[in-house]
Coordinates of N, CA and C in Angstrom, one line a residue:
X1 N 5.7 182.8 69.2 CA 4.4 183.0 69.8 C 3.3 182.6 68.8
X2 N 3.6 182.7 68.0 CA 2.4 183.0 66.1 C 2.4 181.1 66.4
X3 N 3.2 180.2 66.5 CA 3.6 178.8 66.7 C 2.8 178.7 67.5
X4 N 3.0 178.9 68.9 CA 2.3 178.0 70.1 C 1.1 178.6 69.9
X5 N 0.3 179.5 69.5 CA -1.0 179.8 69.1 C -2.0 179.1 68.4
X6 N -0.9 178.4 67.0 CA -1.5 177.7 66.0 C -2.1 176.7 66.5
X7 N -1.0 175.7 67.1 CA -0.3 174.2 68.1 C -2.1 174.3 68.8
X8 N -2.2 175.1 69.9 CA -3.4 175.5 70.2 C -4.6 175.6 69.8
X9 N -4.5 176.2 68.8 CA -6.1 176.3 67.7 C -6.2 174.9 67.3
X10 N -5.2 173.9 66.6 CA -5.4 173.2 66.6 C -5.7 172.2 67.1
X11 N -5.0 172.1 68.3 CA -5.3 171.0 69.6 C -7.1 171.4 70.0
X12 N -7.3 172.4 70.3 CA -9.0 173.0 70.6 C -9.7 172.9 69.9
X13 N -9.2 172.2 68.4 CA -10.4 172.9 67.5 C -10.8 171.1 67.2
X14 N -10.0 170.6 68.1 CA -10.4 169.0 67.5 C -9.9 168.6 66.4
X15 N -9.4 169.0 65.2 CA -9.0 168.8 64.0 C -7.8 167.5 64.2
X16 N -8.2 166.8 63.1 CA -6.9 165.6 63.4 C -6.6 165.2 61.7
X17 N -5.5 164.4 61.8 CA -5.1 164.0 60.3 C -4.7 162.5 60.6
X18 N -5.1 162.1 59.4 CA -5.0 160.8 59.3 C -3.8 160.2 58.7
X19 N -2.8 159.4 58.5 CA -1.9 158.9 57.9 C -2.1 157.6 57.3
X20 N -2.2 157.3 56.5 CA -2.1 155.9 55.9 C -1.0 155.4 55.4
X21 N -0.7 154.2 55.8 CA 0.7 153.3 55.4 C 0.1 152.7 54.2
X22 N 0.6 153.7 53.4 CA 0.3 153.3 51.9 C 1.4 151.9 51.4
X23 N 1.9 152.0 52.0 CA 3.3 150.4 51.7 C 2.9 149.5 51.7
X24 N 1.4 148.8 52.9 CA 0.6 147.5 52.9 C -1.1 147.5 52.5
X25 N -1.3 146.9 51.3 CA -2.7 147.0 51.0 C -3.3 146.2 52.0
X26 N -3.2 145.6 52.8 CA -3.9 145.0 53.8 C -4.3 146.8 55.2
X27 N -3.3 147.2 55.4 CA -3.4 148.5 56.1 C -4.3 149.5 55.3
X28 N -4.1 149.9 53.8 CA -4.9 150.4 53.3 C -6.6 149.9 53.0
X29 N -6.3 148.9 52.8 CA -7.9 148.3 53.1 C -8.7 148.3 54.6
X30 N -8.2 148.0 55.6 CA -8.4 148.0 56.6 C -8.7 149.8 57.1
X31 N -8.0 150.7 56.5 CA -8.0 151.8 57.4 C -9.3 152.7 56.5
X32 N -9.2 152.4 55.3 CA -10.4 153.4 54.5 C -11.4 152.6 54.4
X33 N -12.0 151.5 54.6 CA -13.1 150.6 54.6 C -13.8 150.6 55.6
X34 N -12.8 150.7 56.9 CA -13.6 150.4 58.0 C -14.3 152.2 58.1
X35 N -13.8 153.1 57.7 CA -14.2 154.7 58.0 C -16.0 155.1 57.4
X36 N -16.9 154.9 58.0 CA -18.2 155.1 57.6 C -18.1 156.9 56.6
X37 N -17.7 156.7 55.5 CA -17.4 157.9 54.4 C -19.2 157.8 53.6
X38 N -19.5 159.4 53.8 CA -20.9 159.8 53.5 C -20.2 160.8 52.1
X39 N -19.0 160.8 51.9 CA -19.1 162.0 51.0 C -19.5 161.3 49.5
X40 N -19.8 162.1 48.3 CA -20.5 161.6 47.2 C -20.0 162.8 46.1
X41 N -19.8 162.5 45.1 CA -19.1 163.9 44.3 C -19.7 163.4 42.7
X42 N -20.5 162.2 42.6 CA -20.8 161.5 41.4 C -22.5 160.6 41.1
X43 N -22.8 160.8 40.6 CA -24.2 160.1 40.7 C -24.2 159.1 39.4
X44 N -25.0 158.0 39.7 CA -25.7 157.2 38.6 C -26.8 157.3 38.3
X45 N -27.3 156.0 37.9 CA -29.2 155.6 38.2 C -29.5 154.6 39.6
X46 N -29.6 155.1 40.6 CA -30.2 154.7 41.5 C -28.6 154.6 42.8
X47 N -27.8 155.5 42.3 CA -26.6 155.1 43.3 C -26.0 156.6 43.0
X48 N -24.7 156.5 44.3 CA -23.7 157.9 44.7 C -22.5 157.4 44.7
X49 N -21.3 158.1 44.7 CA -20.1 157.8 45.6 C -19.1 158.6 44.8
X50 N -18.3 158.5 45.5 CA -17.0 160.1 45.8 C -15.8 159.3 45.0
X51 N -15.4 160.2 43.8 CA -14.0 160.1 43.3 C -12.9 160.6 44.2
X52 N -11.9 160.6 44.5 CA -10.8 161.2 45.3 C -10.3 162.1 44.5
X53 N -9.5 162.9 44.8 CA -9.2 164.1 44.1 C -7.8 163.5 43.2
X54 N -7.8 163.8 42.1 CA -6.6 163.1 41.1 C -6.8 161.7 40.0
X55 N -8.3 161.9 40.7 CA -8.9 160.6 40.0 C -9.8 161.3 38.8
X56 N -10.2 161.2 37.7 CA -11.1 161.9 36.3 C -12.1 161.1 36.0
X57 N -13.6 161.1 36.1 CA -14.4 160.5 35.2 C -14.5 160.7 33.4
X58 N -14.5 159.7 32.6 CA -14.3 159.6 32.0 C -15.8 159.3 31.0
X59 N -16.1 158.2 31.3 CA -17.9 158.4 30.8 C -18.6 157.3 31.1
X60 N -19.8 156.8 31.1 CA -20.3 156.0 31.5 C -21.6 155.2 30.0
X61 N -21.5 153.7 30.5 CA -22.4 153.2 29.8 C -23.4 152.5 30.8
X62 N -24.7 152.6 31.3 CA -25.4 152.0 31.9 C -24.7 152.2 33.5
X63 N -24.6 150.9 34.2 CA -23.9 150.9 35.2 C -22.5 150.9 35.6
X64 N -21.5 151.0 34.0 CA -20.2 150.5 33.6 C -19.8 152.0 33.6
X65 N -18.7 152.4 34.3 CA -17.8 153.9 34.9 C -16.3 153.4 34.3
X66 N -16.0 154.2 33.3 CA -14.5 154.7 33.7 C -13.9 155.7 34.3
X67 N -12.9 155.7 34.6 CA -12.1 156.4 35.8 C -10.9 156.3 35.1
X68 N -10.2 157.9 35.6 CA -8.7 157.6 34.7 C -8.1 158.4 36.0
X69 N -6.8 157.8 36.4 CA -5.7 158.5 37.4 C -4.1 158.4 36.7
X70 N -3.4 159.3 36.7 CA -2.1 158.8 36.6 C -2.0 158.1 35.7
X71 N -2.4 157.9 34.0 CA -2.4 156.7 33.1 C -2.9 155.5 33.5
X72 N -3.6 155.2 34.1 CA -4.2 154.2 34.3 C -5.9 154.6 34.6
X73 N -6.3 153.5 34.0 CA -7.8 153.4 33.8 C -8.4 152.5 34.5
X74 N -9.7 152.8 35.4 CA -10.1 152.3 36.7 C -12.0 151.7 35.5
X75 N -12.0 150.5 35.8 CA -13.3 150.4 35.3 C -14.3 150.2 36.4
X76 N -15.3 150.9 36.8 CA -16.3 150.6 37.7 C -17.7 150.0 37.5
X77 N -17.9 148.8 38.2 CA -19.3 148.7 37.7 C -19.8 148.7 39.1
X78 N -21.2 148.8 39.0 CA -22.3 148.8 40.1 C -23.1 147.6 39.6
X79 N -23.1 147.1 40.4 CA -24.1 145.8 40.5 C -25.8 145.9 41.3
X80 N -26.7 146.7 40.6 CA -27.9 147.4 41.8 C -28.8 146.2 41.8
X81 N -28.8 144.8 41.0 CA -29.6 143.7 40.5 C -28.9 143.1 41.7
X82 N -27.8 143.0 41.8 CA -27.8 142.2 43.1 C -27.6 142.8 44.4
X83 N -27.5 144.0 44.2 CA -28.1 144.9 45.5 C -29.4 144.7 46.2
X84 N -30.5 144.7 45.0 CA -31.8 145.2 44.9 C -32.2 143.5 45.4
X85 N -31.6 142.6 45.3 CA -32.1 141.3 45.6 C -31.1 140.6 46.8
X86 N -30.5 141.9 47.3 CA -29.6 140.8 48.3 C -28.4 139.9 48.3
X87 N -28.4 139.4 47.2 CA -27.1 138.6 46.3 C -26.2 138.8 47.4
X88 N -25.6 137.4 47.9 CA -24.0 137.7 49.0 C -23.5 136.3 47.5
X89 N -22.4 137.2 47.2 CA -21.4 136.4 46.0 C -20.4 135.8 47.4
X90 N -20.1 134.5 47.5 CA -18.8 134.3 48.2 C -17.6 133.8 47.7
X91 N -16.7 134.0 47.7 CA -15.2 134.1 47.4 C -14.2 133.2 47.7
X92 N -13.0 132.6 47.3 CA -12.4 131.5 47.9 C -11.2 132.6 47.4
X93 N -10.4 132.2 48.4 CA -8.6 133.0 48.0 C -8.0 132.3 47.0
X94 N -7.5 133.0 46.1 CA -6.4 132.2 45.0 C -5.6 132.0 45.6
X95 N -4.4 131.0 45.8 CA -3.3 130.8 45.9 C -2.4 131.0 45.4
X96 N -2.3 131.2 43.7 CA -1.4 131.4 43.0 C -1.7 132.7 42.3
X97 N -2.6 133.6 42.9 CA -2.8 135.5 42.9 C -1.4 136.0 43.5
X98 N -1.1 137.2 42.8 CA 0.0 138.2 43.8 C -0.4 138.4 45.1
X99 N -2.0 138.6 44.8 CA -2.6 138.8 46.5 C -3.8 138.5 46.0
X100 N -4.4 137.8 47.5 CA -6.1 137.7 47.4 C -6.2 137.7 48.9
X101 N -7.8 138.2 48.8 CA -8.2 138.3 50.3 C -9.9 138.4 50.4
X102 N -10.6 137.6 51.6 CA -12.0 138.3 51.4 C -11.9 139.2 52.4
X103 N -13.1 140.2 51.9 CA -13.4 141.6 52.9 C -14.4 141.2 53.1
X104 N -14.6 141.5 54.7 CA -15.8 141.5 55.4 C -15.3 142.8 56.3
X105 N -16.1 143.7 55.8 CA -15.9 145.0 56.9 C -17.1 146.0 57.0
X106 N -17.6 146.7 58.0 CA -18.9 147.6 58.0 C -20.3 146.4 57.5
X107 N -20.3 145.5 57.9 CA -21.5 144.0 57.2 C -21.2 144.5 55.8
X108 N -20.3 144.6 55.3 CA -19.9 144.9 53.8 C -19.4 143.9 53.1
X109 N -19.0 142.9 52.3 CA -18.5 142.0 52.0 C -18.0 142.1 50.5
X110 N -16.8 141.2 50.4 CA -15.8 141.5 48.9 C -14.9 140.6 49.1
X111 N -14.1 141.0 47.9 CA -12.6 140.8 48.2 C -11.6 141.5 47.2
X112 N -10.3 141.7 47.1 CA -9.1 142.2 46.1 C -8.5 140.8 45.8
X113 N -8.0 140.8 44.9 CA -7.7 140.0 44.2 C -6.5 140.5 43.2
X114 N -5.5 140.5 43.1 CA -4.5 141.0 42.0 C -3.6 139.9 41.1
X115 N -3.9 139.9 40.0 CA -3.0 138.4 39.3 C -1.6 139.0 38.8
X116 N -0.9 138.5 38.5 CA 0.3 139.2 37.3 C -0.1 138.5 35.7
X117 N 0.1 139.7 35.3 CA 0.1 139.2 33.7 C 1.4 138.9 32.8
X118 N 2.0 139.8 33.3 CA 3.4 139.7 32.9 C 4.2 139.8 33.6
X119 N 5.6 140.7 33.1 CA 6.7 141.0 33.4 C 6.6 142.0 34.1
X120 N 5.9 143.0 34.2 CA 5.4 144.6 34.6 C 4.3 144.7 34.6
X121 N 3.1 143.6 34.3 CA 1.6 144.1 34.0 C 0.7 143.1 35.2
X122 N -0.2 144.0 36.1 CA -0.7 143.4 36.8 C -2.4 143.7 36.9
X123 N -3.2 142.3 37.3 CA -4.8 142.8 36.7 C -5.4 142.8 38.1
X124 N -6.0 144.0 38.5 CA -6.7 144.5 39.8 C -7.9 144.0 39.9
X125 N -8.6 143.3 40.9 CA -9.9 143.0 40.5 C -10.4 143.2 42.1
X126 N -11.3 143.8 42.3 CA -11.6 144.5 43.7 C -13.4 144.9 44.1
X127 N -13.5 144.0 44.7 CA -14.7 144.2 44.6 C -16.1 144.0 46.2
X128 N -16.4 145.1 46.3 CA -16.8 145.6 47.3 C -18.5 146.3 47.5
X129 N -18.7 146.1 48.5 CA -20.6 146.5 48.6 C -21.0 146.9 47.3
X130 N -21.1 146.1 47.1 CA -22.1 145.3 44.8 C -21.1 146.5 44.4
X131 N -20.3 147.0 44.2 CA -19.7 147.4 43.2 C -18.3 146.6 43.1
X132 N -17.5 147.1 41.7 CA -16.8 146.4 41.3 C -15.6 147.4 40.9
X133 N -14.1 147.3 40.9 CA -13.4 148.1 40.2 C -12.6 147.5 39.6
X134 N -12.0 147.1 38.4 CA -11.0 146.3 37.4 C -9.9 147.6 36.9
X135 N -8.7 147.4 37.1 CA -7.7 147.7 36.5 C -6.7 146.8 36.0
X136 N -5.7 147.5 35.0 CA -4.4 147.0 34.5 C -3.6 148.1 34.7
X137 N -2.7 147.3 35.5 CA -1.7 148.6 35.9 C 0.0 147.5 36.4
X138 N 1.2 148.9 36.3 CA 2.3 148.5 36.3 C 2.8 147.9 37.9
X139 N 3.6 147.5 38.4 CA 3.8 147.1 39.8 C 3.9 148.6 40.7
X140 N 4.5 149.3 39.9 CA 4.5 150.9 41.2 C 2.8 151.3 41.3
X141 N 2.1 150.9 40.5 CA 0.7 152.0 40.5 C 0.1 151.0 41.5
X142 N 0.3 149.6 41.8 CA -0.9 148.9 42.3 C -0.8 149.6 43.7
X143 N -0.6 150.3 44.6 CA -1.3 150.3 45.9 C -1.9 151.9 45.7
X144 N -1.8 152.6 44.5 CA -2.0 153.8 44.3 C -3.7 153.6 43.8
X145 N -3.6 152.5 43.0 CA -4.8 151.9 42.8 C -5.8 151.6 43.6
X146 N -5.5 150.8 44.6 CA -6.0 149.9 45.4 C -6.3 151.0 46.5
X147 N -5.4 152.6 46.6 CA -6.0 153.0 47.9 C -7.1 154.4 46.7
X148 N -7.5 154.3 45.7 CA -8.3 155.0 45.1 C -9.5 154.0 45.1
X149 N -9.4 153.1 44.8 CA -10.2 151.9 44.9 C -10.7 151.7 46.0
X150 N -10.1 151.9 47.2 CA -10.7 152.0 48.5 C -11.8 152.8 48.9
X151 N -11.5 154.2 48.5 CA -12.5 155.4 48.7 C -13.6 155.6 47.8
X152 N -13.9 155.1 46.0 CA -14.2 154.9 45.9 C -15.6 153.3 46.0
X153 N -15.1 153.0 46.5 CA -16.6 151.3 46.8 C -16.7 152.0 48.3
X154 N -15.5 152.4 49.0 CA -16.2 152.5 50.3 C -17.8 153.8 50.2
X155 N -17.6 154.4 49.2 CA -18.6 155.6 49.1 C -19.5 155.1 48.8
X156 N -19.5 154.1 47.9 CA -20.9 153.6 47.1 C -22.1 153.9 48.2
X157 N -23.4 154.4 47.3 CA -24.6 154.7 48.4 C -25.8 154.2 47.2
X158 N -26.7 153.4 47.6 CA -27.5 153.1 46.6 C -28.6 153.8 47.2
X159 N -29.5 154.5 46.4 CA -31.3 155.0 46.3 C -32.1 153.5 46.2
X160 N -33.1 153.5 47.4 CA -33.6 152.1 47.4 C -34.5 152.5 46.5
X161 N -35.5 153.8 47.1 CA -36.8 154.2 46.2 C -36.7 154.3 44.4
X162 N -35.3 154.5 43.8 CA -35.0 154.8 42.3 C -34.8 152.9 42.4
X163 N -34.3 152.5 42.4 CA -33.8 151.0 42.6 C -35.3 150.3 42.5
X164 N -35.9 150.3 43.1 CA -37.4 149.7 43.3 C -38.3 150.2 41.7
X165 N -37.9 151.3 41.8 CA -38.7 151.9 40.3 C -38.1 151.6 39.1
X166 N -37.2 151.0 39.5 CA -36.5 151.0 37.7 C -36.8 149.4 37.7
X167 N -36.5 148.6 39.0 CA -36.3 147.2 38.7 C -38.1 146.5 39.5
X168 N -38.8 146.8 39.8 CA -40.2 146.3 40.1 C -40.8 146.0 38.9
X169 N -41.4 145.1 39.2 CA -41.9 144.2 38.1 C -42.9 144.8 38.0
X170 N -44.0 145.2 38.7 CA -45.6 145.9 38.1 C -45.0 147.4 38.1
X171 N -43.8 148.3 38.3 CA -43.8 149.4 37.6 C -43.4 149.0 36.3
X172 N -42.7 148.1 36.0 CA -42.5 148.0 34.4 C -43.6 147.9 33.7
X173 N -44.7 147.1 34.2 CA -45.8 146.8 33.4 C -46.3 147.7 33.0
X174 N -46.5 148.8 33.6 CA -47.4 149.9 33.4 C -47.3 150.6 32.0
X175 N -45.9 150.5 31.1 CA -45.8 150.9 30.3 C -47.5 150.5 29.1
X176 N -47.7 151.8 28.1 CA -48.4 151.7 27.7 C -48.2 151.1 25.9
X177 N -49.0 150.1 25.6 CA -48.4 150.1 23.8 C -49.0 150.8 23.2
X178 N -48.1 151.6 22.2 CA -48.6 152.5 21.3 C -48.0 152.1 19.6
X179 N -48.8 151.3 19.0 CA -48.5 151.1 17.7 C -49.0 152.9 16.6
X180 N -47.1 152.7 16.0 CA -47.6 154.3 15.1 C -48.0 154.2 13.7
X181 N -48.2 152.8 13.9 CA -49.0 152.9 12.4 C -50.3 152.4 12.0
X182 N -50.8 152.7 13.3 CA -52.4 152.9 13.0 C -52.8 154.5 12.9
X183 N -53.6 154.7 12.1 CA -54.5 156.0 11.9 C -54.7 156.6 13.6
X184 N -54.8 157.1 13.5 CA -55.1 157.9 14.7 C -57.2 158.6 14.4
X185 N -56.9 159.1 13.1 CA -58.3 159.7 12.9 C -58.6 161.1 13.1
X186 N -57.7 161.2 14.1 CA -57.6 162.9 14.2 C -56.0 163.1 15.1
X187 N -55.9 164.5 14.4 CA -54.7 165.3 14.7 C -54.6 165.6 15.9
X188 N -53.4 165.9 16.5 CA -53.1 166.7 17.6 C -53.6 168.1 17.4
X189 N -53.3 168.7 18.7 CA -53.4 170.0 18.6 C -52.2 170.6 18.4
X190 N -51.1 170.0 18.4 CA -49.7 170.6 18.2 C -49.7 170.7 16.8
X191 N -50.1 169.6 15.8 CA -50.2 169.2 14.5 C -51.1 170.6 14.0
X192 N -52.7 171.0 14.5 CA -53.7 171.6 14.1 C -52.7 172.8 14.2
X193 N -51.8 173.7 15.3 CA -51.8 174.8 15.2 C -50.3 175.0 14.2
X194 N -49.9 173.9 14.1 CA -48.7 174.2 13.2 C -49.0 174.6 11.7
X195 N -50.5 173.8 11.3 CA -50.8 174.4 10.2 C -51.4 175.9 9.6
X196 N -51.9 176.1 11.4 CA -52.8 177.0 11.3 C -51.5 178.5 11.1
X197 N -50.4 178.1 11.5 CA -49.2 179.2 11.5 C -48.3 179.6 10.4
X198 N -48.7 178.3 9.3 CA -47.8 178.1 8.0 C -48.8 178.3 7.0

């Protein structure tokens, strides 16, 4: 009885699960790309987007992210310069890649790209709505990669208003010059009361 109750809550409650054929990166690309994903668990300067769970930030320089999963290290970059200007990069397939492909999905545009380096060493290169993610990883990790790689660019969300302020040419201007080795002539008041306490 406790069974056909559950079966029920669940059929009523609308809830569904999703499966992904993790075995074909063409299926993994296709099934997490095309999904309009709003969720965000990470911030930049002027951008968002969701690590999956098992995935670790690691630290950031500028727009450049590492990511670590499972021994392998995910490099992220954001591209907000050719966001911020529209930039469409277009792509030609390698033939002599393990795999290449362009993405055109959600007016989103990319592609994956995987080379072999070696014997066991292969270089991820995946790149999706202006972001970018580069790994080196062994032949069992690549589709492990590639479907973290998915959910991650699929999330990417850029701030147009932060984007416009950092990269506008007359907000830059406005900066003021302040040479410190001219006299001033007179003290602050921070200066005046520090003396006036010592």
């Amino acid at each position: 009885m406790k069974k056909l109750l559950i079966i029920c809550l669940l059929l009523l409650s609308g809830c569904s699960v999703v499966r992904i054929d993790t075995t074909s990166i063409d299926n993994i690309i296709g099934v997490v790309l095309s999904k309009d994903n709003t969720l965000y668990n990470q911030m930049g300067k002027g951008y968002k987007y969701y690590i999956p769970r098992g995935v670790s930030y690691m630290g950031s320089n500028d727009y450049n992210e590492v990511l670590y999963s499972n021994g392998q290290y995910y490099y992220l970059y954001i591209d907000v310069i050719s966001y911020y200007h529209s930039v469409e990069r277009e792509y030609t397939t390698n033939e002599d890649a393990y795999y290449s492909s362009v993405i055109n999905i959600n007016d989103k545009n990319g592609y994956l790209e995987i080379n072999k380096l070696s014997d066991d060493r292969y270089f991820i290169e995946f790149m999706y709505n202006y972001a970018k993610i580069e790994a080196i990883c062994d032949y069992d990790s690549i589709n492990d990669i590639v479907l973290n790689a998915s959910y991650i660019l699929s999330t990417v969300k850029f701030n147009n208003n932060v984007i416009t302020a950092m990269l506008d040419d007359e907000f830059l201007d406005t900066e003021e010059k302040y040479d410190i080795f001219i006299s001033k002539k007179n003290t602050s008041d921070f200066i005046k009361l520090d003396e006036e306490v010592n």
